[in-house]
JSON list of C-alpha atoms in Angstrom, two decimals:
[
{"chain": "A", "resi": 15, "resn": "UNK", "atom": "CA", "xyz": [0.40, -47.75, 36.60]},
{"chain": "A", "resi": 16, "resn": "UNK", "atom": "CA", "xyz": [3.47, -48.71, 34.69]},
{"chain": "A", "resi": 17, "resn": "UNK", "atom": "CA", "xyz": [4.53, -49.63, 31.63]},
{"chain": "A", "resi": 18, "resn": "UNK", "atom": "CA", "xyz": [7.20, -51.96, 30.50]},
{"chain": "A", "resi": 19, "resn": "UNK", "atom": "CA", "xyz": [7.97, -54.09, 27.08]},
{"chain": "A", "resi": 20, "resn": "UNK", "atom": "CA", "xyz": [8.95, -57.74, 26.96]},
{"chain": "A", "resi": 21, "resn": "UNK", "atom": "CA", "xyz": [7.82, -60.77, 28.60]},
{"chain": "A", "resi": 22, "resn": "UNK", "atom": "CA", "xyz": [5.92, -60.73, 32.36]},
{"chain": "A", "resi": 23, "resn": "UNK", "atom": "CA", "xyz": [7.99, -62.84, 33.87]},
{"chain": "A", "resi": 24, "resn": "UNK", "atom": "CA", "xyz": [11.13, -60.01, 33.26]},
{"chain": "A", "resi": 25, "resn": "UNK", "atom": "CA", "xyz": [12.88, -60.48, 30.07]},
{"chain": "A", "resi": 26, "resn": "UNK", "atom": "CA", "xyz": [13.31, -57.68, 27.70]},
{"chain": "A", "resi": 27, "resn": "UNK", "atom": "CA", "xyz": [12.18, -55.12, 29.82]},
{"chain": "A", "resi": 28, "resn": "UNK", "atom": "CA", "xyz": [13.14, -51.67, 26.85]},
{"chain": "A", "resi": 29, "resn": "UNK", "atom": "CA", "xyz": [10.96, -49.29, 27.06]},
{"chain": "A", "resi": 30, "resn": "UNK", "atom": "CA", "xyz": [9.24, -48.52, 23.85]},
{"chain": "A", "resi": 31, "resn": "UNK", "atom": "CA", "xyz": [6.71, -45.59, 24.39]},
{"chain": "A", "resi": 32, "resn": "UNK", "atom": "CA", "xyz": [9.59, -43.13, 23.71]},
{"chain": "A", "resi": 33, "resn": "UNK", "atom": "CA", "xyz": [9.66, -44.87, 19.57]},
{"chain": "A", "resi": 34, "resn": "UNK", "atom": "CA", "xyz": [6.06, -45.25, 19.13]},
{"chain": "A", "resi": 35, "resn": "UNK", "atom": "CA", "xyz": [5.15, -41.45, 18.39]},
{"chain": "A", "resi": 36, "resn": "UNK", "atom": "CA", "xyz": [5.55, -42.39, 14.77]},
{"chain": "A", "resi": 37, "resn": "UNK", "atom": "CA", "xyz": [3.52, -45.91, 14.48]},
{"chain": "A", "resi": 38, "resn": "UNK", "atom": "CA", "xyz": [-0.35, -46.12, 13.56]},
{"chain": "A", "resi": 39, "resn": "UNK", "atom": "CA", "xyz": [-2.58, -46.77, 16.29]},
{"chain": "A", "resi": 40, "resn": "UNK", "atom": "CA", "xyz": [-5.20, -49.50, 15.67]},
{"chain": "A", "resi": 41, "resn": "UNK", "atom": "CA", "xyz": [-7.78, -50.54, 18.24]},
{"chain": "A", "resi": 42, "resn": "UNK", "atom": "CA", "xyz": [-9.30, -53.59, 19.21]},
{"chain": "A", "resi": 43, "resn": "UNK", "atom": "CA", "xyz": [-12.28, -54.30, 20.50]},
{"chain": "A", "resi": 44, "resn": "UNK", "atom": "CA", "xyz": [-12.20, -54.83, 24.17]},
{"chain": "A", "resi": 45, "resn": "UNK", "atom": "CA", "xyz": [-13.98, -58.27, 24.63]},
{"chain": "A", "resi": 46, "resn": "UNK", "atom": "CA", "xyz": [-10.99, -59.45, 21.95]},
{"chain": "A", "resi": 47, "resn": "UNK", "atom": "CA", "xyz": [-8.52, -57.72, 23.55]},
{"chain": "A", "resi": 48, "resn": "UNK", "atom": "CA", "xyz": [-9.24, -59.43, 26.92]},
{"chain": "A", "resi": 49, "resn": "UNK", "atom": "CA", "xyz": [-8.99, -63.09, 24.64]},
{"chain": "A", "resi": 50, "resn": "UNK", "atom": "CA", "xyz": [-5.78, -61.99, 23.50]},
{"chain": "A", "resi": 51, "resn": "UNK", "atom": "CA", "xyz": [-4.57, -61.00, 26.73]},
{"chain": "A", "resi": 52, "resn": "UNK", "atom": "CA", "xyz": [-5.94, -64.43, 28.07]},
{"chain": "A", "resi": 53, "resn": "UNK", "atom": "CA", "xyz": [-4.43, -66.36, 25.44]},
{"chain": "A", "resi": 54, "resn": "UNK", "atom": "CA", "xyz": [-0.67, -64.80, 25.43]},
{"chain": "A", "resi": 55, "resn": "UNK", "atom": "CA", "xyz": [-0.01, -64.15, 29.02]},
{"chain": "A", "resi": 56, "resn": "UNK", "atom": "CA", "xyz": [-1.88, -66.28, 30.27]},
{"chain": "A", "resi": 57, "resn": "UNK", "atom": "CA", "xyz": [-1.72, -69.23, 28.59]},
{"chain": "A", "resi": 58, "resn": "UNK", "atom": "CA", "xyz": [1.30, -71.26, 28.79]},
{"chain": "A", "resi": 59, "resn": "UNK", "atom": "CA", "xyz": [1.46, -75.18, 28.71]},
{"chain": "A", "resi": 60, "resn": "UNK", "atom": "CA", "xyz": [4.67, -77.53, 30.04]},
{"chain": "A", "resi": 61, "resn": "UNK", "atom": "CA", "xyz": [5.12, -81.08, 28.47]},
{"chain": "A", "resi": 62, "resn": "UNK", "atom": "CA", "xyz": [8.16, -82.75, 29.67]},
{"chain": "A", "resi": 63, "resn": "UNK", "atom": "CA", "xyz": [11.34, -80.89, 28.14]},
{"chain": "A", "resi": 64, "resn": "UNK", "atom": "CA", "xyz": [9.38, -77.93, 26.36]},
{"chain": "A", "resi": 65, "resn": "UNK", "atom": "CA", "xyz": [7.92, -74.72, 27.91]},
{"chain": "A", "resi": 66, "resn": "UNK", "atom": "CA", "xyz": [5.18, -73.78, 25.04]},
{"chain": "A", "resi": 67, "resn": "UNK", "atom": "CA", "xyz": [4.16, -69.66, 25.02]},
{"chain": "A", "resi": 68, "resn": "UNK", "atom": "CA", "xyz": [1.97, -68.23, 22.14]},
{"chain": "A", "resi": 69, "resn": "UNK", "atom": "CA", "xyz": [2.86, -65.41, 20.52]},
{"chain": "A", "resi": 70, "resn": "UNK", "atom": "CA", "xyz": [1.55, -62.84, 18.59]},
{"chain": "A", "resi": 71, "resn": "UNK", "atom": "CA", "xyz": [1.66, -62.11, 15.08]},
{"chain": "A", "resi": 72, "resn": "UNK", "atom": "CA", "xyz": [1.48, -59.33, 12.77]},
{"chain": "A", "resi": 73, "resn": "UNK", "atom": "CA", "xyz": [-1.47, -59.71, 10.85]},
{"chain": "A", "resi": 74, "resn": "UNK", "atom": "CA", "xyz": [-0.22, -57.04, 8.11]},
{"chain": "A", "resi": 75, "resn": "UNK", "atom": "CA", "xyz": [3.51, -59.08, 7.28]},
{"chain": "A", "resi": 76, "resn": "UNK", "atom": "CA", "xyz": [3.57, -62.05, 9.50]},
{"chain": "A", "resi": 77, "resn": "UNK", "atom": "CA", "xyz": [6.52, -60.83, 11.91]},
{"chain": "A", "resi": 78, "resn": "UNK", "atom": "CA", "xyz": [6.53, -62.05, 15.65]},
{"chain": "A", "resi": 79, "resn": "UNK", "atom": "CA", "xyz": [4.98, -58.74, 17.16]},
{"chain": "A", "resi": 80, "resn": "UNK", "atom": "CA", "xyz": [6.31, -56.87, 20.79]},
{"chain": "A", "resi": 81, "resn": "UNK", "atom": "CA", "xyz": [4.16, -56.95, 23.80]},
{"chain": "A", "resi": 82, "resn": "UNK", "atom": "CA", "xyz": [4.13, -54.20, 26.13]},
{"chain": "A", "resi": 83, "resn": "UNK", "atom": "CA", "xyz": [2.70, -54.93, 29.50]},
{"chain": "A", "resi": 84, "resn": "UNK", "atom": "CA", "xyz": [0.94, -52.47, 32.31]},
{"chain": "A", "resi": 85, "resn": "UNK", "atom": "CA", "xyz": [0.93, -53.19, 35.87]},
{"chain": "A", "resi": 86, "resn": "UNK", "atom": "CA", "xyz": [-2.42, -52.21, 37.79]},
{"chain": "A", "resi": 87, "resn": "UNK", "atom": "CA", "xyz": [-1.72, -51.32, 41.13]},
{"chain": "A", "resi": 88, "resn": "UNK", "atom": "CA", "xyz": [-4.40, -52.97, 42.86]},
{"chain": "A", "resi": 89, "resn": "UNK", "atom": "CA", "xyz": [-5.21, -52.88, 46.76]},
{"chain": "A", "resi": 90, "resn": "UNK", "atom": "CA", "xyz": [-6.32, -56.70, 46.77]},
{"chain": "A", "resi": 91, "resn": "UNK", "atom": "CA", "xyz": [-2.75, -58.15, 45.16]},
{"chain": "A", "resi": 92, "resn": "UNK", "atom": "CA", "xyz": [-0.59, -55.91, 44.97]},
{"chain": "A", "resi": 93, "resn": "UNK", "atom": "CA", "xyz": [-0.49, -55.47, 41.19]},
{"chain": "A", "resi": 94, "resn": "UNK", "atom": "CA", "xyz": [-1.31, -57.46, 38.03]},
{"chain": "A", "resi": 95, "resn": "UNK", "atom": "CA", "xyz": [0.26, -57.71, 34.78]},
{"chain": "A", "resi": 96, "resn": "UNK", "atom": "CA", "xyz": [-1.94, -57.11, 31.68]},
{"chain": "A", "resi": 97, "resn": "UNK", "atom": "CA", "xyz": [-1.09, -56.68, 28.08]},
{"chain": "A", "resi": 98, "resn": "UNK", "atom": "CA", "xyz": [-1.55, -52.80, 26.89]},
{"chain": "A", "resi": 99, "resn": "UNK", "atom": "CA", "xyz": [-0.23, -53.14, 23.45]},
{"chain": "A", "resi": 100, "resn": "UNK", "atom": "CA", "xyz": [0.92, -55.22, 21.08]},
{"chain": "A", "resi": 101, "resn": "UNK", "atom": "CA", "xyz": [3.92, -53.66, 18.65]},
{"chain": "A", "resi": 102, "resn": "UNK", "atom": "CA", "xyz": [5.06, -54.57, 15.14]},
{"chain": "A", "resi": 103, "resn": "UNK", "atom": "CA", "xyz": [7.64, -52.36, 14.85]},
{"chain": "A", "resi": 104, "resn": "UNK", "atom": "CA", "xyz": [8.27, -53.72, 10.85]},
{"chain": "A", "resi": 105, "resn": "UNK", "atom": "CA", "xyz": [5.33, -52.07, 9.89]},
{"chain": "A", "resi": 106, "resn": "UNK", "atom": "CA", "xyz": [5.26, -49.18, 12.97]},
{"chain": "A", "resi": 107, "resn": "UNK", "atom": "CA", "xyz": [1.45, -50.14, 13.94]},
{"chain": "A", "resi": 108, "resn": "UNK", "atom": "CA", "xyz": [0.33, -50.25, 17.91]},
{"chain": "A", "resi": 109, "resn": "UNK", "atom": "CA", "xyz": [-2.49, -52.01, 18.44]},
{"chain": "A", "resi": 110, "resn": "UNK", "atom": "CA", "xyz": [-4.20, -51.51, 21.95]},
{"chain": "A", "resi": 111, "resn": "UNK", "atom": "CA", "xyz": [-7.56, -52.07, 23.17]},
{"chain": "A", "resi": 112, "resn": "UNK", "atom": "CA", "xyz": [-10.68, -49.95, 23.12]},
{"chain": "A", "resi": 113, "resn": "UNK", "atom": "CA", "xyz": [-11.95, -48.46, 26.07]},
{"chain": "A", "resi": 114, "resn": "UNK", "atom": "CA", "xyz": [-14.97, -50.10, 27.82]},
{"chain": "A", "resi": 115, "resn": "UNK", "atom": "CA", "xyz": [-18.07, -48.79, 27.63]},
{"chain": "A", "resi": 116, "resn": "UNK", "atom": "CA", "xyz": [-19.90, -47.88, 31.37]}
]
C-alpha cells in the first residue's frame, strides 16, 4: 500500500506523513468514513462548461481540508484509490477512519 496527498487523478501529489507527527488524530466511524470517501472521490458531476468536485471542510475553522489517498493493491484491478485521511493543517488535526470490526 501507498500513500500519497492531493487529488486521485494526480495533482498535488506532497507527501505529508513526514509533518503530521505533531497534529491530533481524530477518528471516524467507519460506516461514515466510507460516505465520505463515497461522496469526495467519488462523486463528481459535469454540466456543460463546469467540472463540480466536493470538498471537505474543517469542521473546527471552516478551511478547505487536505486529502491523503492510499492505493490497495488488489489482485482483481490492479489497485484502487481510497481516502485514508483527511488533513487540516490550520488547526494540525488528522482525521482517519476507525478500524472495522470482524
Amino acid at each position: 500500500m501507498s500513500r500519497r496527498s492531493g487529488d486521485p487523478g494526480g495533482g498535488g501529489t506532497a507527501d505529508l506523513s513526514a509533518g503530521l507527527a505533531s497534529f491530533a488524530v481524530r477518528s471516524v466511524a467507519f460506516d461514515e468514513w466510507v460516505d465520505i470517501d463515497t461522496l469526495v472521490h467519488r462523486s463528481s458531476v459535469t454540466s456543460g462548461d463546469f467540472d463540480y468536485v466536493l470538498r471537505p471542510l474543517c469542521t473546527d475553522c471552516g478551511a478547505e481540508v487536505e486529502i491523503e489517498y492510499e492505493t490497495l493493491e488488489l489482485e482483481a484491478d490492479g489497485g484502487r484509490e481510497v481516502i485514508s485521511a483527511l488533513v487540516c493543517t490550520a488547526c494540525q488535526v488528522l482525521w482517519e477512519p476507525d478500524q472495522p470490526e470482524d
